[in-house]
PDB file of C-alpha atoms in Angstrom:
ATOM      1  CA  ALA A  34      15.926  -1.303 -18.142  1.00  0.00           C
ATOM      2  CA  LEU A  35      13.180  -0.307 -20.585  1.00  0.00           C
ATOM      3  CA  ASN A  36      10.598  -0.288 -17.801  1.00  0.00           C
ATOM      4  CA  ASN A  37      12.837   1.926 -15.653  1.00  0.00           C
ATOM      5  CA  LEU A  38      13.504   4.260 -18.567  1.00  0.00           C
ATOM      6  CA  GLY A  39       9.752   4.498 -19.131  1.00  0.00           C
ATOM      7  CA  SER A  40       9.323   5.596 -15.513  1.00  0.00           C
ATOM      8  CA  ILE A  41      11.962   8.281 -15.951  1.00  0.00           C
ATOM      9  CA  TYR A  42      10.224   9.564 -19.075  1.00  0.00           C
ATOM     10  CA  VAL A  43       6.913   9.695 -17.187  1.00  0.00           C
ATOM     11  CA  ASP A  44       8.565  11.706 -14.417  1.00  0.00           C
ATOM     12  CA  CYS A  45       9.879  14.126 -17.056  1.00  0.00           C
ATOM     13  CA  GLY A  46       6.467  14.422 -18.711  1.00  0.00           C
ATOM     14  CA  LYS A  47       7.595  12.714 -21.935  1.00  0.00           C
ATOM     15  CA  LEU A  48       4.605  10.397 -22.141  1.00  0.00           C
ATOM     16  CA  ASP A  49       4.998   9.265 -25.762  1.00  0.00           C
ATOM     17  CA  LEU A  50       8.604   8.205 -25.145  1.00  0.00           C
ATOM     18  CA  ALA A  51       7.512   6.470 -21.941  1.00  0.00           C
ATOM     19  CA  ALA A  52       4.796   4.579 -23.831  1.00  0.00           C
ATOM     20  CA  ASP A  53       7.361   3.465 -26.428  1.00  0.00           C
ATOM     21  CA  CYS A  54       9.605   2.104 -23.658  1.00  0.00           C
ATOM     22  CA  TYR A  55       6.763   0.242 -21.993  1.00  0.00           C
ATOM     23  CA  VAL A  56       5.569  -1.266 -25.288  1.00  0.00           C
ATOM     24  CA  SER A  57       9.141  -2.406 -26.025  1.00  0.00           C
ATOM     25  CA  ALA A  58       9.398  -3.882 -22.533  1.00  0.00           C
ATOM     26  CA  LEU A  59       6.147  -5.781 -23.085  1.00  0.00           C
ATOM     27  CA  LYS A  60       7.536  -7.223 -26.314  1.00  0.00           C
ATOM     28  CA  ILE A  61      10.277  -8.887 -24.268  1.00  0.00           C
ATOM     29  CA  ARG A  62       7.674 -10.093 -21.748  1.00  0.00           C
ATOM     30  CA  HIS A  63       8.284  -7.602 -18.947  1.00  0.00           C
ATOM     31  CA  THR A  64       4.823  -8.048 -17.446  1.00  0.00           C
ATOM     32  CA  ARG A  65       5.020  -5.106 -15.024  1.00  0.00           C
ATOM     33  CA  ALA A  66       5.325  -2.737 -17.993  1.00  0.00           C
ATOM     34  CA  HIS A  67       1.528  -3.011 -18.236  1.00  0.00           C
ATOM     35  CA  GLN A  68       1.378  -0.960 -15.039  1.00  0.00           C
ATOM     36  CA  GLY A  69       3.609   1.749 -16.489  1.00  0.00           C
ATOM     37  CA  LEU A  70       1.662   1.852 -19.730  1.00  0.00           C
ATOM     38  CA  ALA A  71      -1.578   2.111 -17.754  1.00  0.00           C
ATOM     39  CA  ARG A  72      -0.135   5.104 -15.922  1.00  0.00           C
ATOM     40  CA  VAL A  73       0.727   6.754 -19.256  1.00  0.00           C
ATOM     41  CA  HIS A  74      -2.825   6.193 -20.512  1.00  0.00           C
ATOM     42  CA  TYR A  75      -4.197   7.652 -17.290  1.00  0.00           C
ATOM     43  CA  LEU A  76      -1.955  10.715 -17.512  1.00  0.00           C
ATOM     44  CA  LYS A  77      -3.229  11.203 -21.065  1.00  0.00           C
ATOM     45  CA  ASN A  78      -6.778  11.199 -19.623  1.00  0.00           C
ATOM     46  CA  ASP A  79      -7.680   7.819 -21.101  1.00  0.00           C
ATOM     47  CA  ARG A  80      -8.977   5.946 -18.057  1.00  0.00           C
ATOM     48  CA  ASN A  81     -10.535   3.178 -20.161  1.00  0.00           C
ATOM     49  CA  ALA A  82      -7.205   2.332 -21.798  1.00  0.00           C
ATOM     50  CA  ALA A  83      -5.515   2.445 -18.381  1.00  0.00           C
ATOM     51  CA  TYR A  84      -8.127   0.071 -16.984  1.00  0.00           C
ATOM     52  CA  GLU A  85      -7.731  -2.310 -19.933  1.00  0.00           C
ATOM     53  CA  GLU A  86      -3.948  -2.278 -19.573  1.00  0.00           C
ATOM     54  CA  MET A  87      -4.229  -3.195 -15.897  1.00  0.00           C
ATOM     55  CA  THR A  88      -6.674  -5.965 -16.822  1.00  0.00           C
ATOM     56  CA  LYS A  89      -3.926  -7.435 -19.015  1.00  0.00           C
ATOM     57  CA  LEU A  90      -1.568  -7.301 -16.037  1.00  0.00           C
ATOM     58  CA  ILE A  91      -4.125  -9.068 -13.822  1.00  0.00           C
ATOM     59  CA  GLU A  92      -4.405 -11.856 -16.385  1.00  0.00           C
ATOM     60  CA  LYS A  93      -0.627 -12.412 -16.295  1.00  0.00           C
ATOM     61  CA  ALA A  94       0.374 -11.447 -12.737  1.00  0.00           C
ATOM     62  CA  ARG A  95       1.294 -13.864  -9.986  1.00  0.00           C
ATOM     63  CA  ASN A  96       0.424 -11.312  -7.290  1.00  0.00           C
ATOM     64  CA  LYS A  97      -3.071 -10.511  -8.463  1.00  0.00           C
ATOM     65  CA  ALA A  98      -3.994  -8.615  -5.282  1.00  0.00           C
ATOM     66  CA  SER A  99      -1.456  -5.917  -6.068  1.00  0.00           C
ATOM     67  CA  ALA A 100      -2.648  -5.680  -9.674  1.00  0.00           C
ATOM     68  CA  TYR A 101      -6.312  -5.399  -8.669  1.00  0.00           C
ATOM     69  CA  GLU A 102      -5.408  -2.723  -6.132  1.00  0.00           C
ATOM     70  CA  LYS A 103      -3.553  -0.732  -8.777  1.00  0.00           C
ATOM     71  CA  ARG A 104      -6.340  -1.173 -11.331  1.00  0.00           C
ATOM     72  CA  SER A 105      -8.820   0.219  -8.808  1.00  0.00           C
ATOM     73  CA  GLU A 106      -7.164   3.616  -9.300  1.00  0.00           C
ATOM     74  CA  TYR A 107      -8.296   3.704 -12.936  1.00  0.00           C
ATOM     75  CA  CYS A 108     -12.033   3.069 -12.699  1.00  0.00           C
ATOM     76  CA  ASP A 109     -15.286   4.483 -11.368  1.00  0.00           C
ATOM     77  CA  ARG A 110     -16.359   4.076  -7.750  1.00  0.00           C
ATOM     78  CA  ASP A 111     -18.455   0.929  -8.288  1.00  0.00           C
ATOM     79  CA  MET A 112     -15.704  -0.880 -10.179  1.00  0.00           C
ATOM     80  CA  THR A 113     -13.169   0.334  -7.612  1.00  0.00           C
ATOM     81  CA  LYS A 114     -15.235  -1.218  -4.834  1.00  0.00           C
ATOM     82  CA  THR A 115     -15.426  -4.491  -6.786  1.00  0.00           C
ATOM     83  CA  ASP A 116     -11.666  -4.555  -7.400  1.00  0.00           C
ATOM     84  CA  LEU A 117     -10.904  -3.783  -3.759  1.00  0.00           C
ATOM     85  CA  GLN A 118     -13.268  -6.533  -2.583  1.00  0.00           C
ATOM     86  CA  MET A 119     -11.228  -8.892  -4.760  1.00  0.00           C
ATOM     87  CA  VAL A 120      -8.005  -7.559  -3.197  1.00  0.00           C
ATOM     88  CA  THR A 121      -9.372  -8.336   0.261  1.00  0.00           C
ATOM     89  CA  GLN A 122     -10.372 -11.855  -0.847  1.00  0.00           C
ATOM     90  CA  LEU A 123      -6.925 -12.517  -2.315  1.00  0.00           C
ATOM     91  CA  ASP A 124      -4.923 -10.843   0.463  1.00  0.00           C
ATOM     92  CA  PRO A 125      -6.985  -9.821   3.504  1.00  0.00           C
ATOM     93  CA  LEU A 126      -3.946  -8.204   5.133  1.00  0.00           C
ATOM     94  CA  ARG A 127      -3.614  -5.360   2.605  1.00  0.00           C
ATOM     95  CA  VAL A 128      -4.840  -2.196   4.347  1.00  0.00           C
ATOM     96  CA  TYR A 129      -5.597   0.120   1.414  1.00  0.00           C
ATOM     97  CA  PRO A 130      -8.974  -1.494   0.572  1.00  0.00           C
ATOM     98  CA  TYR A 131     -10.165  -1.013   4.156  1.00  0.00           C
ATOM     99  CA  ARG A 132      -9.128   2.656   4.117  1.00  0.00           C
ATOM    100  CA  TYR A 133     -10.865   3.247   0.800  1.00  0.00           C
ATOM    101  CA  ARG A 134     -14.077   1.517   1.862  1.00  0.00           C
ATOM    102  CA  ALA A 135     -14.080   3.463   5.129  1.00  0.00           C
ATOM    103  CA  ALA A 136     -13.695   6.755   3.256  1.00  0.00           C
ATOM    104  CA  VAL A 137     -16.603   5.881   0.940  1.00  0.00           C
ATOM    105  CA  LEU A 138     -18.754   4.931   3.924  1.00  0.00           C
ATOM    106  CA  MET A 139     -17.869   8.220   5.611  1.00  0.00           C
ATOM    107  CA  ASP A 140     -18.751  10.134   2.420  1.00  0.00           C
ATOM    108  CA  ASN A 141     -22.124   8.378   2.533  1.00  0.00           C
ATOM    109  CA  GLN A 142     -22.553   9.465   6.177  1.00  0.00           C
ATOM    110  CA  GLN A 143     -22.299   5.893   7.439  1.00  0.00           C
ATOM    111  CA  GLU A 144     -19.920   6.839  10.233  1.00  0.00           C
ATOM    112  CA  GLU A 145     -20.287   3.758  12.440  1.00  0.00           C
ATOM    113  CA  GLU A 146     -19.778   1.430   9.466  1.00  0.00           C
ATOM    114  CA  ALA A 147     -16.701   3.432   8.438  1.00  0.00           C
ATOM    115  CA  ILE A 148     -15.214   3.105  11.922  1.00  0.00           C
ATOM    116  CA  ALA A 149     -15.986  -0.639  11.919  1.00  0.00           C
ATOM    117  CA  GLU A 150     -14.228  -1.038   8.544  1.00  0.00           C
ATOM    118  CA  LEU A 151     -11.090   0.639   9.898  1.00  0.00           C
ATOM    119  CA  SER A 152     -11.304  -1.455  13.071  1.00  0.00           C
ATOM    120  CA  ARG A 153     -11.177  -4.647  10.978  1.00  0.00           C
ATOM    121  CA  ALA A 154      -7.857  -3.541   9.479  1.00  0.00           C
ATOM    122  CA  ILE A 155      -6.448  -2.215  12.756  1.00  0.00           C
ATOM    123  CA  ALA A 156      -7.176  -5.615  14.319  1.00  0.00           C
ATOM    124  CA  PHE A 157      -4.354  -7.106  12.243  1.00  0.00           C
ATOM    125  CA  LYS A 158      -2.179  -4.043  11.634  1.00  0.00           C
ATOM    126  CA  ALA A 159      -1.913  -1.037  13.928  1.00  0.00           C
ATOM    127  CA  ASP A 160      -1.033   1.205  10.999  1.00  0.00           C
ATOM    128  CA  LEU A 161      -0.363   4.874  11.768  1.00  0.00           C
ATOM    129  CA  HIS A 162      -2.609   6.113   8.953  1.00  0.00           C
ATOM    130  CA  LEU A 163      -5.456   3.799   9.920  1.00  0.00           C
ATOM    131  CA  LEU A 164      -5.294   4.941  13.538  1.00  0.00           C
ATOM    132  CA  HIS A 165      -5.174   8.590  12.468  1.00  0.00           C
ATOM    133  CA  LEU A 166      -8.150   8.167  10.162  1.00  0.00           C
ATOM    134  CA  ARG A 167     -10.189   6.307  12.771  1.00  0.00           C
ATOM    135  CA  ALA A 168      -9.350   8.979  15.364  1.00  0.00           C
ATOM    136  CA  ALA A 169     -10.640  11.635  12.966  1.00  0.00           C
ATOM    137  CA  PHE A 170     -13.795   9.599  12.349  1.00  0.00           C
ATOM    138  CA  HIS A 171     -14.307   9.217  16.117  1.00  0.00           C
ATOM    139  CA  GLU A 172     -13.935  12.971  16.474  1.00  0.00           C
ATOM    140  CA  CYS A 173     -16.488  13.495  13.703  1.00  0.00           C
ATOM    141  CA  VAL A 174     -19.137  11.461  15.542  1.00  0.00           C
ATOM    142  CA  GLY A 175     -18.336  13.086  18.887  1.00  0.00           C
ATOM    143  CA  ASP A 176     -16.594  10.067  20.428  1.00  0.00           C
ATOM    144  CA  VAL A 177     -13.894  11.971  22.300  1.00  0.00           C
ATOM    145  CA  ALA A 178     -12.677   8.906  24.228  1.00  0.00           C
ATOM    146  CA  GLY A 179     -12.311   6.861  21.018  1.00  0.00           C
ATOM    147  CA  ALA A 180     -10.509   9.694  19.253  1.00  0.00           C
ATOM    148  CA  LEU A 181      -8.097  10.180  22.156  1.00  0.00           C
ATOM    149  CA  ARG A 182      -7.422   6.433  22.378  1.00  0.00           C
ATOM    150  CA  ASP A 183      -6.536   6.254  18.673  1.00  0.00           C
ATOM    151  CA  CYS A 184      -4.445   9.440  18.824  1.00  0.00           C
ATOM    152  CA  ARG A 185      -2.463   8.020  21.739  1.00  0.00           C
ATOM    153  CA  ALA A 186      -1.968   4.714  19.935  1.00  0.00           C
ATOM    154  CA  ALA A 187      -0.812   6.526  16.782  1.00  0.00           C
ATOM    155  CA  LEU A 188       1.525   8.761  18.772  1.00  0.00           C
ATOM    156  CA  SER A 189       3.070   5.672  20.363  1.00  0.00           C
ATOM    157  CA  VAL A 190       4.066   4.650  16.821  1.00  0.00           C
ATOM    158  CA  ASP A 191       5.269   8.140  15.807  1.00  0.00           C
ATOM    159  CA  PRO A 192       5.433  10.561  18.756  1.00  0.00           C
ATOM    160  CA  ASN A 193       6.313  13.519  16.517  1.00  0.00           C
ATOM    161  CA  HIS A 194       3.586  13.158  13.869  1.00  0.00           C
ATOM    162  CA  GLN A 195       2.395  16.760  13.563  1.00  0.00           C
ATOM    163  CA  GLU A 196      -1.132  16.146  12.257  1.00  0.00           C
ATOM    164  CA  ILE A 197      -1.872  13.555  14.930  1.00  0.00           C
ATOM    165  CA  MET A 198      -0.452  15.826  17.623  1.00  0.00           C
ATOM    166  CA  GLU A 199      -2.782  18.595  16.410  1.00  0.00           C
ATOM    167  CA  LEU A 200      -5.775  16.245  16.331  1.00  0.00           C
ATOM    168  CA  HIS A 201      -4.931  15.004  19.828  1.00  0.00           C
ATOM    169  CA  SER A 202      -4.683  18.564  21.124  1.00  0.00           C
ATOM    170  CA  ARG A 203      -7.977  19.570  19.507  1.00  0.00           C
ATOM    171  CA  VAL A 204      -9.826  16.491  20.785  1.00  0.00           C
ATOM    172  CA  HIS A 205      -8.231  16.764  24.229  1.00  0.00           C
ATOM    173  CA  SER A 206      -9.608  20.305  24.534  1.00  0.00           C
ATOM    174  CA  GLN A 207     -13.115  18.849  23.970  1.00  0.00           C
ATOM    175  CA  GLU A 208     -12.736  16.369  26.821  1.00  0.00           C
ATOM    176  CA  PRO A 209     -15.262  17.016  29.628  1.00  0.00           C
TER     177      PRO A 209
END
C-alpha cells in the first residue's frame, strides 16, 4: 500500500511525500520501492541518487533483467549501453535493449548495423514498434522494398496504425 501511495504522490507532484512512502515501504522490505524512490530522485534532477537506488534494487531483485533495464534510464549513454548489454545476457527476449542500441547506431550514422540490430529482435518477436522503426530505417537508407515489407508486416498486426499507414503511403509513392 505504501508503494502504491508513493506512486500516487508522484503523479500528483508531491515528491517529498512520495519519497517518505517509498522509504517506509523499504523499511518493511518492499524491494520494488527502490524503483519508486529512484524515480523521485530522477524527478528531483538527481540522476546519481536514482542510479544508486536502482543499484540497490539490482542487488536484491530476482528479475535482474528488469531492474537493469530500468536503471539504464538513469545513467549516461555508456553506462546505459552496459546495462542493456546485461539485460540482453540475462533475458535475450526483451526487445527494449535492441531498440535502444539500434537508435544509438542510427544516431552514429551506422544505418546497416542499426537495421541488423532490429532484425535480431524481430527474429524472435515481430513487435509492431520494431517493425515500424526498421521500416523507417529502411526508408532512411533508400531501401524502398525493405521499408514496404516492414510496413506491410506491421499493418498486418495493426491495420489502422496511423503512423505506419502514413509511412507506407510515403514509401509507396517512392516505389519505381
